[in-house]
Short mmCIF file of C-alpha atoms in Angstrom, two decimals:
data_model
loop_
_atom_site.label_atom_id
_atom_site.label_comp_id
_atom_site.label_asym_id
_atom_site.label_seq_id
_atom_site.Cartn_x
_atom_site.Cartn_y
_atom_site.Cartn_z
CA ILE A 1 0.24 -0.07 0.31
CA ALA A 2 3.04 2.64 0.62
CA GLY A 3 4.83 1.74 -2.37
CA GLN A 4 7.81 -0.01 -4.07
CA ASN A 5 9.65 2.45 -2.82
CA ASN A 6 8.52 2.64 0.72
CA TYR A 7 9.14 -1.71 0.90
CA GLU A 8 12.66 -0.84 0.08
CA THR A 9 14.14 2.00 2.02
CA PHE A 10 13.00 1.55 4.45
CA PHE A 11 11.16 -2.01 5.48
CA GLU A 12 13.76 -3.89 3.74
CA ARG A 13 16.77 -2.92 4.50
CA LEU A 14 15.49 -2.66 8.91
CA ILE A 15 14.11 -5.95 8.38
CA TRP A 16 17.85 -7.36 6.66
CA ASN A 17 19.20 -4.73 10.05
CA LYS A 18 17.53 -6.67 12.46
CA PHE A 19 17.01 -10.32 11.02
CA HIS A 20 19.31 -10.98 7.76
CA ILE A 21 17.00 -12.35 6.59
CA LEU A 22 14.29 -10.63 3.73
CA PRO A 23 11.07 -9.29 4.40
CA ASP A 24 9.04 -11.91 2.53
CA GLU A 25 10.47 -14.92 5.04
CA ILE A 26 9.04 -12.80 8.44
CA SER A 27 5.65 -12.92 10.00
CA ALA A 28 3.19 -10.44 8.52
CA PRO A 29 1.75 -10.79 11.66
CA TRP A 30 5.30 -10.18 13.91
CA LEU A 31 5.84 -7.43 12.00
CA GLY A 32 2.13 -5.87 12.32
CA THR A 33 1.80 -5.99 16.20
CA ARG A 34 5.20 -4.27 16.45
CA LEU A 35 4.22 -1.04 13.87
CA ALA A 36 0.97 -0.91 15.98
CA LYS A 37 2.81 -1.12 19.34
CA GLU A 38 5.11 2.04 17.72
CA SER A 39 2.23 3.58 16.55
CA SER A 40 0.31 3.28 19.84
CA SER A 41 3.09 5.01 21.86
CA PHE A 42 3.27 7.76 20.22
CA MET A 43 -0.15 8.83 22.03
CA ARG A 44 1.08 7.86 25.58
CA LYS A 45 3.70 9.84 27.91
CA PHE A 46 7.35 7.97 28.45
CA GLY A 47 8.65 8.28 32.15
CA TRP A 48 11.68 6.35 33.50
CA LEU A 49 12.13 5.05 36.95
CA GLU A 50 14.54 6.32 39.52
CA GLY A 51 17.50 3.78 39.86
CA GLY A 52 15.88 1.47 37.15
CA GLU A 53 14.24 -1.29 36.93
CA SER A 54 16.55 -3.77 40.22
CA SER A 55 15.24 -1.55 42.64
CA VAL A 56 11.92 -3.21 41.96
CA LEU A 57 13.92 -6.75 41.59
CA TYR A 58 15.39 -6.63 44.73
CA LYS A 59 12.12 -4.72 46.46
CA LEU A 60 11.02 -8.24 45.13
CA ALA A 61 13.40 -10.35 46.17
CA GLU A 62 13.55 -8.74 49.49
CA TYR A 63 9.58 -10.55 50.17
CA LEU A 64 10.09 -13.32 48.39
CA LYS A 65 12.37 -13.71 50.35
CA GLU A 66 10.68 -12.97 53.83
CA HIS A 67 8.50 -16.05 52.98
CA GLY A 68 10.49 -18.37 53.07
CA VAL A 69 12.11 -18.08 49.08
CA LYS A 70 15.02 -19.20 48.58
CA ILE A 71 17.24 -17.05 45.51
CA PHE A 72 20.06 -18.18 44.64
CA THR A 73 22.61 -15.66 41.80
CA GLY A 74 25.10 -15.99 39.90
CA ALA A 75 24.44 -20.31 39.66
CA ASN A 76 25.82 -22.49 37.13
CA ILE A 77 23.81 -25.21 36.47
CA TYR A 78 24.95 -27.70 34.37
CA LYS A 79 22.23 -30.43 34.79
CA ILE A 80 18.34 -31.23 35.08
CA GLU A 81 16.61 -34.89 35.69
CA ASN A 82 14.17 -35.36 34.80
CA SER A 83 12.02 -38.87 36.07
CA GLU A 84 8.52 -38.91 37.01
CA LYS A 85 8.45 -37.76 40.17
CA LYS A 86 11.30 -35.50 41.12
CA LYS A 87 13.32 -32.89 38.62
CA ARG A 88 17.06 -33.06 40.01
CA ILE A 89 18.85 -29.55 39.22
CA TYR A 90 22.36 -29.87 39.34
CA PHE A 91 24.34 -26.17 40.10
CA MET A 92 27.33 -25.31 41.27
CA ASN A 93 26.80 -21.93 43.53
CA GLY A 94 29.82 -20.68 43.92
CA THR A 95 32.72 -23.19 44.20
CA LYS A 96 30.09 -25.86 46.13
CA GLN A 97 27.39 -27.69 43.89
CA GLU A 98 24.62 -28.13 45.60
CA VAL A 99 21.23 -30.41 43.84
CA ILE A 100 17.42 -28.77 43.85
CA GLU A 101 14.73 -31.54 43.95
CA ALA A 102 10.99 -30.11 42.49
CA ASP A 103 8.36 -31.05 41.98
CA ALA A 104 8.08 -28.31 38.38
CA VAL A 105 9.83 -26.25 37.33
CA VAL A 106 10.32 -23.23 35.26
CA SER A 107 12.54 -22.42 32.34
CA THR A 108 12.92 -19.31 31.40
CA ILE A 109 16.52 -19.42 29.17
CA ALA A 110 16.44 -19.49 25.56
CA PRO A 111 15.37 -22.93 24.02
CA ARG A 112 18.77 -24.74 23.14
CA VAL A 113 19.85 -23.85 26.06
CA PHE A 114 17.27 -25.80 27.97
CA LEU A 115 17.74 -28.86 25.51
CA LYS A 116 21.63 -28.92 27.09
CA LEU A 117 20.34 -29.10 30.45
CA ALA A 118 17.86 -30.82 30.56
CA PRO A 119 18.14 -33.66 27.17
CA ASN A 120 16.00 -35.66 28.13
CA ILE A 121 13.20 -34.03 27.59
CA SER A 122 10.03 -35.12 25.85
CA LYS A 123 10.35 -35.80 22.12
CA GLU A 124 7.39 -33.72 20.77
CA ILE A 125 9.26 -30.61 23.43
CA LYS A 126 12.67 -31.47 21.80
CA ASP A 127 11.05 -31.47 18.73
CA LYS A 128 8.92 -27.82 18.26
CA MET A 129 12.11 -26.29 20.12
CA GLU A 130 14.94 -27.21 18.03
CA LYS A 131 13.23 -25.35 15.12
CA ILE A 132 13.47 -21.90 16.24
CA LYS A 133 15.90 -19.76 15.38
CA TYR A 134 17.38 -16.85 17.56
CA LEU A 135 19.21 -13.82 16.65
CA SER A 136 23.07 -13.37 19.02
CA CYS A 137 23.16 -9.26 19.67
CA SER A 138 26.74 -7.10 20.47
CA CYS A 139 26.33 -4.15 22.15
CA LEU A 140 28.76 -0.54 23.12
CA THR A 141 27.63 1.30 26.21
CA VAL A 142 29.94 4.67 25.81
CA GLY A 143 29.59 7.40 27.88
CA LEU A 144 30.10 10.78 26.29
CA ASN A 145 30.80 14.47 28.37
CA LYS A 146 28.10 15.75 25.24
CA LYS A 147 24.56 15.15 23.78
CA PHE A 148 24.90 14.15 19.66
CA THR A 149 21.54 14.87 19.74
CA ASP A 150 18.11 15.29 21.04
CA ARG A 151 16.67 11.77 19.52
CA TYR A 152 16.22 8.03 21.35
CA TRP A 153 16.04 5.45 18.70
CA ILE A 154 18.56 5.78 15.21
CA ASN A 155 17.43 3.12 13.22
CA ILE A 156 20.21 2.53 11.31
CA LEU A 157 19.28 1.27 7.01
CA GLU A 158 21.85 1.14 5.00
CA LYS A 159 23.40 -1.47 3.63
CA ASP A 160 26.72 -3.68 4.67
CA VAL A 161 27.83 -1.27 8.11
CA PRO A 162 28.67 -3.19 11.15
CA VAL A 163 25.93 -1.17 13.54
CA SER A 164 22.01 -1.81 13.57
CA ALA A 165 20.18 1.30 15.31
CA ILE A 166 22.10 3.35 17.97
CA PHE A 167 20.04 4.76 21.78
CA CYS A 168 20.39 8.02 22.53
CA ARG A 169 19.59 6.17 26.79
CA SER A 170 19.64 9.17 28.52
CA ASN A 171 17.36 11.26 26.37
CA LEU A 172 14.03 9.15 26.77
CA TYR A 173 16.42 8.53 31.13
CA GLU A 174 17.59 11.58 31.94
CA ASP A 175 18.86 9.38 35.15
CA SER A 176 21.10 7.74 33.43
CA ALA A 177 23.99 10.80 32.76
CA PRO A 178 24.88 13.69 34.24
CA ASN A 179 24.00 17.41 32.85
CA GLY A 180 24.97 18.00 29.96
CA LYS A 181 26.43 14.31 28.91
CA SER A 182 24.83 11.24 27.55
CA VAL A 183 24.68 7.19 27.69
CA MET A 184 24.59 5.80 23.99
CA TYR A 185 24.22 2.74 22.87
CA ILE A 186 25.19 0.80 19.80
CA ILE A 187 23.82 -2.34 18.51
CA THR A 188 24.67 -5.18 15.48
CA TYR A 189 22.13 -8.00 15.75
CA MET A 190 22.81 -10.50 14.72
CA LYS A 191 22.41 -14.65 13.50
CA HIS A 192 24.45 -17.37 14.99
CA GLY A 193 27.67 -18.29 13.51
CA GLU A 194 28.51 -14.48 11.59
CA GLU A 195 32.16 -13.16 11.40
CA PHE A 196 30.71 -10.11 13.00
CA TRP A 197 30.10 -12.19 16.43
CA PHE A 198 33.79 -14.03 16.42
CA LYS A 199 35.72 -10.21 16.17
CA SER A 200 37.55 -9.46 19.15
CA GLU A 201 36.43 -6.82 21.05
CA ASP A 202 38.60 -3.99 20.22
CA GLU A 203 38.24 -5.20 16.30
CA ILE A 204 34.12 -3.97 17.37
CA LYS A 205 34.98 -1.24 19.22
CA LYS A 206 36.71 0.43 16.82
CA ALA A 207 34.16 -0.70 13.60
CA TYR A 208 30.92 0.92 15.70
CA ILE A 209 33.32 3.58 16.92
CA ASP A 210 34.02 4.35 13.52
CA TYR A 211 30.21 4.16 12.19
CA ALA A 212 28.94 6.54 15.09
CA GLU A 213 32.31 9.40 14.21
CA ARG A 214 30.10 9.29 11.04
CA ILE A 215 27.22 9.89 12.17
CA PHE A 216 28.33 11.68 14.48
CA PRO A 217 31.26 14.23 14.29
CA GLY A 218 33.85 14.36 16.96
CA PHE A 219 31.65 11.81 18.39
CA ARG A 220 35.33 9.96 19.06
CA GLN A 221 36.97 12.36 21.76
CA ALA A 222 33.42 13.00 23.67
CA ILE A 223 33.94 9.45 24.65
CA GLU A 224 34.76 8.90 28.09
CA TRP A 225 33.78 5.60 29.31
CA GLU A 226 32.90 2.19 27.16
CA ARG A 227 31.70 -1.03 27.83
CA LEU A 228 30.79 -4.07 24.96
CA ALA A 229 28.63 -6.85 25.83
CA LYS A 230 27.52 -9.98 23.43
CA LEU A 231 24.49 -11.85 23.82
CA GLU A 232 24.49 -14.96 21.90
CA TRP A 233 20.76 -15.56 22.92
CA VAL A 234 18.52 -12.67 21.96
CA GLU A 235 15.86 -13.29 20.72
CA ALA A 236 13.29 -15.39 18.37
CA ILE A 237 13.21 -15.24 15.24
CA TYR A 238 9.39 -15.23 13.93
CA ASP A 239 9.87 -16.45 10.95
CA MET A 240 7.23 -17.80 8.45
CA ASP A 241 6.88 -20.88 9.54
CA TYR A 242 6.99 -20.18 13.67
CA GLU A 243 5.04 -21.83 16.15
CA ASN A 244 4.63 -21.00 20.35
CA PRO A 245 5.97 -24.06 21.75
CA PRO A 246 3.78 -26.50 24.15
CA ILE A 247 3.96 -24.12 27.64
CA THR A 248 4.31 -27.22 29.81
CA ASP A 249 5.68 -30.78 28.95
CA GLY A 250 2.58 -32.57 31.01
CA ASN A 251 5.62 -34.27 33.01
CA GLY A 252 6.37 -31.25 35.79
CA PHE A 253 8.46 -28.62 33.45
CA TYR A 254 7.34 -25.28 32.24
CA PHE A 255 8.06 -22.79 29.98
CA ALA A 256 8.29 -19.19 30.28
CA GLY A 257 9.24 -16.11 27.74
CA ILE A 258 8.95 -14.10 25.09
CA TYR A 259 9.75 -17.05 22.36
CA ARG A 260 5.94 -18.79 23.63
CA PHE A 261 3.74 -14.61 22.48
CA PHE A 262 4.15 -14.99 19.01
CA PRO A 263 3.98 -12.55 17.70
CA LYS A 264 3.74 -9.89 20.05
CA ILE A 265 7.24 -7.81 21.01
CA ARG A 266 10.07 -8.22 22.50
CA ASN A 267 9.97 -5.78 26.05
CA VAL A 268 9.02 -6.79 30.15
CA ALA A 269 5.23 -6.55 29.30
CA SER A 270 5.07 -10.00 26.71
CA ALA A 271 8.03 -11.28 29.57
CA LEU A 272 5.83 -10.53 32.35
CA GLU A 273 2.55 -12.13 30.55
CA SER A 274 4.26 -15.03 29.85
CA GLY A 275 5.38 -16.01 33.59
CA ILE A 276 1.79 -15.14 35.20
CA GLU A 277 0.50 -17.97 32.13
CA ALA A 278 2.77 -20.09 33.58
CA ALA A 279 2.62 -19.62 37.35
CA GLU A 280 -1.26 -19.53 36.25
CA LYS A 281 -1.07 -23.55 34.63
CA ILE A 282 1.51 -24.82 37.70
CA ILE A 283 -1.44 -23.53 40.29
CA GLU A 284 -4.38 -25.12 37.80
CA ASP A 285 -1.78 -28.96 37.47
CA ASP A 286 -1.87 -28.42 41.18
CA GLY A 287 -5.65 -27.99 41.89
CA SER A 288 -4.33 -25.57 44.23
CA LYS A 289 -6.51 -22.59 44.72
CA SER A 290 -4.00 -20.30 46.12
CA PRO A 291 -3.50 -17.35 44.69
#
């Protein structure tokens, strides 16, 4: 409807930079949901939470601990045994090996990672999860001694460049930088196995800073600090054949995560909805009337 030129200069390039596949291979319901969410957001007022999400999470953790919940942070789970009666989760708590027995396990991690931990899951669940493809992401966070733009979100529509998008976080979250300064994210999305993923930290930083310098002259000299993060499992690719996996295997495993909420977009709201859905299913299966 918008015309071939708009399709080629906007949709085709935007989707290629995000997913590295052509728009013809991306689900129309996902794209429609994305456009509807973005357009409706213009009608709302934006704000930010001073202290960030961590202030909410720490308060929630305190509440849970007061009600007898054990929380392990920094624990490295390396195996989940599956039997008809119990699940056993093996993990390293610091240097100490520990085992937890559970009636139910809720997995919120990427499907491929879960399958490595629990290889004896049912064939139906395994087959559906193995079909789900994921994007990886590298992100350079940069602290700058000045502001280069009043915009928050800049999509990069150029072809064959190392950057997918640039976000000026301090334009949306004002307390993320001192007055007169700014914080930017420079991001690349990529499919597994792409060459850019295997570049060294210095090579990735150089590619990002060189590109940002093209858009914002003086960017390099304004850098006060920088930090690079690489995430292998960032977002499910909603291709034409995408199908939400079941919420449970029927034998004590439950699944929550944005990958289960196609065609909704990746955000905190979708993640919370998925978690609530899993919790309600556990209560239903247990026959409990507790909230």
